Coordinates of C-alpha atoms in Angstrom, one line a residue:
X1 CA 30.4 -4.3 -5.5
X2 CA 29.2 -7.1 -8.1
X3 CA 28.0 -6.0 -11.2
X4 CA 24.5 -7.4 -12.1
X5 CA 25.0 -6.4 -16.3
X6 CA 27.7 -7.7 -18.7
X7 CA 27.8 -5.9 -21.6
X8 CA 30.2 -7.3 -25.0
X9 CA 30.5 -5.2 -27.4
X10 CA 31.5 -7.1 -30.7
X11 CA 33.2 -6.6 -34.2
X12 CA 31.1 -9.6 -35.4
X13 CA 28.6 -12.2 -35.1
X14 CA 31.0 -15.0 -34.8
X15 CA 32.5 -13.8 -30.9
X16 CA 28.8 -13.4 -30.0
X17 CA 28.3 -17.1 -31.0
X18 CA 31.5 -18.1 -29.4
X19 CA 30.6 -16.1 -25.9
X20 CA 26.6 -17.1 -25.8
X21 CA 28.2 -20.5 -24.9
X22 CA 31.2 -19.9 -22.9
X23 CA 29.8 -16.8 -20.4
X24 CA 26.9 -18.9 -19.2
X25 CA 29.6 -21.9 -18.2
X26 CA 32.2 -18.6 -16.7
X27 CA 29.6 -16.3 -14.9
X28 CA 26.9 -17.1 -12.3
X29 CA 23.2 -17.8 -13.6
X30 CA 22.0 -14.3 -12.0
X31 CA 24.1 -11.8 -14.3
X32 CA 22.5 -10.6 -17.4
X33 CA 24.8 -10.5 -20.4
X34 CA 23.6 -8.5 -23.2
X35 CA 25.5 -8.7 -26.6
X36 CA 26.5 -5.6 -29.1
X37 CA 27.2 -6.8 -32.5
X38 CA 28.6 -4.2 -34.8
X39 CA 29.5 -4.5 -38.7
X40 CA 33.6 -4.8 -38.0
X41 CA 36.5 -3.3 -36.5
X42 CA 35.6 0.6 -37.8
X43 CA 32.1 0.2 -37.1
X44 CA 32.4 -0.8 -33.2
X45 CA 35.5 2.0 -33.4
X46 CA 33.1 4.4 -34.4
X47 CA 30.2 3.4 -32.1
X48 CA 32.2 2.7 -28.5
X49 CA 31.8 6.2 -26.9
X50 CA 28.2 6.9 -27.7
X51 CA 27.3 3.1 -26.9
X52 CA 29.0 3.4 -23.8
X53 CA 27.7 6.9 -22.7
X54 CA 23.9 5.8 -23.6
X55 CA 24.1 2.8 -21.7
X56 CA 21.7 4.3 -18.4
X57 CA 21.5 0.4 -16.6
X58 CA 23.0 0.5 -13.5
X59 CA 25.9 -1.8 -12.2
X60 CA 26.4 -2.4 -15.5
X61 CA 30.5 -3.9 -16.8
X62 CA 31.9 -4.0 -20.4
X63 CA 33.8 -6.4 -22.1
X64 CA 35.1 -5.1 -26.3
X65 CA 36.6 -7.9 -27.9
X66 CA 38.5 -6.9 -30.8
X67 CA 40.7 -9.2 -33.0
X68 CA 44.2 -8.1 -33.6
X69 CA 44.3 -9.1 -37.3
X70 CA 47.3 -7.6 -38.7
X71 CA 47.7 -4.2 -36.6
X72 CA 49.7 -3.9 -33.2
X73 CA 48.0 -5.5 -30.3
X74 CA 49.1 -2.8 -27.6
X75 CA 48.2 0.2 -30.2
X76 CA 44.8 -1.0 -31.0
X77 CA 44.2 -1.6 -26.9
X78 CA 45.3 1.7 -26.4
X79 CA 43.2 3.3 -29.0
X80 CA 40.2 1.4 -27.6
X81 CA 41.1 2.2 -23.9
X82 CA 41.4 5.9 -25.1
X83 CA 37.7 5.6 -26.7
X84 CA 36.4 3.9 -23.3
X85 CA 38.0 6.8 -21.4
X86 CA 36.6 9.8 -23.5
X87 CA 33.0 7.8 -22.6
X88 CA 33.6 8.0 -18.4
X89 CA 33.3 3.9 -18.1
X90 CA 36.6 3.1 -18.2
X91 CA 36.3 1.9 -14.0
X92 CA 33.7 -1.0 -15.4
X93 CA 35.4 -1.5 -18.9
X94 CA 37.8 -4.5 -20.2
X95 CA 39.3 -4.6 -23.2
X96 CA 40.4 -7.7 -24.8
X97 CA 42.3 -8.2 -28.2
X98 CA 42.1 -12.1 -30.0
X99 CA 45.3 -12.5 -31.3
X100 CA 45.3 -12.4 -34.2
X101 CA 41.8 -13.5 -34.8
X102 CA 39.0 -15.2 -32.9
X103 CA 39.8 -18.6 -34.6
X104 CA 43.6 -18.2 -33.2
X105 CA 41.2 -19.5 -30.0
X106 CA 40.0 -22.5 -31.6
X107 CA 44.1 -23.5 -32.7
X108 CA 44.8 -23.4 -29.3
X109 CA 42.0 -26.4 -28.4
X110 CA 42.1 -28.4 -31.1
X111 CA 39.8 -31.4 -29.7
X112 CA 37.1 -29.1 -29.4
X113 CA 37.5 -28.6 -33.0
X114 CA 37.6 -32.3 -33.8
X115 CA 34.8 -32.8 -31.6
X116 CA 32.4 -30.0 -32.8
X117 CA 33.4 -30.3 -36.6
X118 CA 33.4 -33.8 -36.4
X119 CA 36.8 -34.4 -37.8
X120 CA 38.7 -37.2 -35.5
X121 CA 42.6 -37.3 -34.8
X122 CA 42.5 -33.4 -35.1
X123 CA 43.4 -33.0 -31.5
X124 CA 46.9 -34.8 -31.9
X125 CA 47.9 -31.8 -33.9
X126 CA 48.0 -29.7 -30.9
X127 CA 51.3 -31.3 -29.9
X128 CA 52.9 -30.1 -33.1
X129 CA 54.9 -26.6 -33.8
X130 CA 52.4 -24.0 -35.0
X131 CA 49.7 -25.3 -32.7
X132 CA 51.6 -25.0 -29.2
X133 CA 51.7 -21.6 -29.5
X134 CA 48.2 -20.7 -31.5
X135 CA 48.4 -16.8 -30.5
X136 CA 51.5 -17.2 -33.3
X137 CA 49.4 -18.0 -36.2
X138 CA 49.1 -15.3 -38.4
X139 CA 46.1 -16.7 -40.6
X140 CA 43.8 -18.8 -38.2
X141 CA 41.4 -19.0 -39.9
X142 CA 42.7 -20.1 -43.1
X143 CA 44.6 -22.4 -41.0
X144 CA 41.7 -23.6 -39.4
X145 CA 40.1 -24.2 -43.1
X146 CA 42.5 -26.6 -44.0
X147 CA 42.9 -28.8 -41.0
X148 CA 39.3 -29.0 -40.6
X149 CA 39.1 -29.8 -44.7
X150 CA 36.8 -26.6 -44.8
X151 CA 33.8 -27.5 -42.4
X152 CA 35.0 -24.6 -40.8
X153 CA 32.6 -22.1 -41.1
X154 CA 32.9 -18.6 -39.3
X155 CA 29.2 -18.3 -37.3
X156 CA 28.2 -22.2 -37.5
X157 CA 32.1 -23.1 -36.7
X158 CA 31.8 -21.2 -33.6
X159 CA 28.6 -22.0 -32.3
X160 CA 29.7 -25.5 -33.2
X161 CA 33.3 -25.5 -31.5
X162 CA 32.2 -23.2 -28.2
X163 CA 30.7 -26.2 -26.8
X164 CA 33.4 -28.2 -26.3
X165 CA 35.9 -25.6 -25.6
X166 CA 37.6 -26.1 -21.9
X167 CA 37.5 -23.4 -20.1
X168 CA 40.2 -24.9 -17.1
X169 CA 42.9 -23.0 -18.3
X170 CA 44.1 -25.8 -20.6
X171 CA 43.8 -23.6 -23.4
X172 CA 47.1 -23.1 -25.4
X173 CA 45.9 -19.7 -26.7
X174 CA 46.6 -16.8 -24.6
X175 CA 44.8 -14.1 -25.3
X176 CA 41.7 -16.8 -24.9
X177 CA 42.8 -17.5 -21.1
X178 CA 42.9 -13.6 -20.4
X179 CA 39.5 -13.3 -22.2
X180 CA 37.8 -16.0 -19.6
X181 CA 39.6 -15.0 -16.3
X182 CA 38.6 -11.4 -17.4
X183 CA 35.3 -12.1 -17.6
X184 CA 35.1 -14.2 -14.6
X185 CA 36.7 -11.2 -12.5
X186 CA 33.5 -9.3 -14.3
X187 CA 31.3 -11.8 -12.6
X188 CA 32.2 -12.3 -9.2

């Protein structure tokens, strides 16, 4: 049975930017995706069950997207898989966890970044250490500052980068290749 609603539920504006590009290129044109931004981690914590359990749309799935920051990726899936199952959703419900953070996405594609932030030779830098294995990188973002000599930007960095991103499976970041063939399996 295909689900006709895709529902993301979001710590922060930035995934929303990243996804409005991505989804439409992952799911097909029919599916509505609706978008749930909420002000951080504690906020969409707080909110999941009664979001979940007021959600009335039919045939509706759920994607949270969380980033792992500095806490224990399988704790904080299990607390959010925990919240999904006190709602009753949990049979239309992913969880996903950026590790550590959404930008750790962006390290592992680096000629998007040079493409969308407009900084040339960036993408040879994928070949070296840190950036093989981007889920590694404790402070993306940061990271991400410096090797784009801060025209990163959190929202406009996104929106900007998303474009460009491949979504073949070419990505070096993980946790960004189990995001996309999650949301595909969503779609078909």
């Amino acid at each position: 049975p295909g689900m006709s609603t895709l529902v993301f539920l979001l710590e922060e504006e930035s995934a929303r930017e990243l996804l409005q590009v991505i989804v439409q290129k992952l799911l097909p044109p029919e599916m509505t995706v609706r978008y749930m931004n909420f002000e951080g981690k504690q906020d969409l914590e707080q909110e999941i069950v009664r979001k979940l359990r007021g959600w009335r749309t039919p045939d509706t799935a759920f994607i949270i997207l969380r980033d792992q920051d500095a806490g224990n990726c399988k704790q904080i899936k299990q607390r959010l898989l925990d919240l999904v199952h006190e709602s009753g959703k949990k049979e239309n419900c992913l969880v996903r966890i950026a590790c550590h953070e959404l930008e750790n996405f962006y390290l592992g594609d680096l000629a998007a970044v040079a493409e969308g932030l407009n900084v040339p030779d960036l993408g040879k830098l994928q070949r070296k250490t840190p950036y093989r294995s981007p889920d590694d990188i404790a402070n993306a973002s940061e990271q991400l500052k410096k090797i784009t000599n801060k025209k990163y930007r959190k929202i406009a960095g996104s929106r900007a980068i998303a474009r460009f991103m491949k979504l073949d499976g070419s990505n070096l970041s993980n946790s960004f290749r189990v995001l996309c063939s999650g949301i595909q399996k969503l779609g078909r």
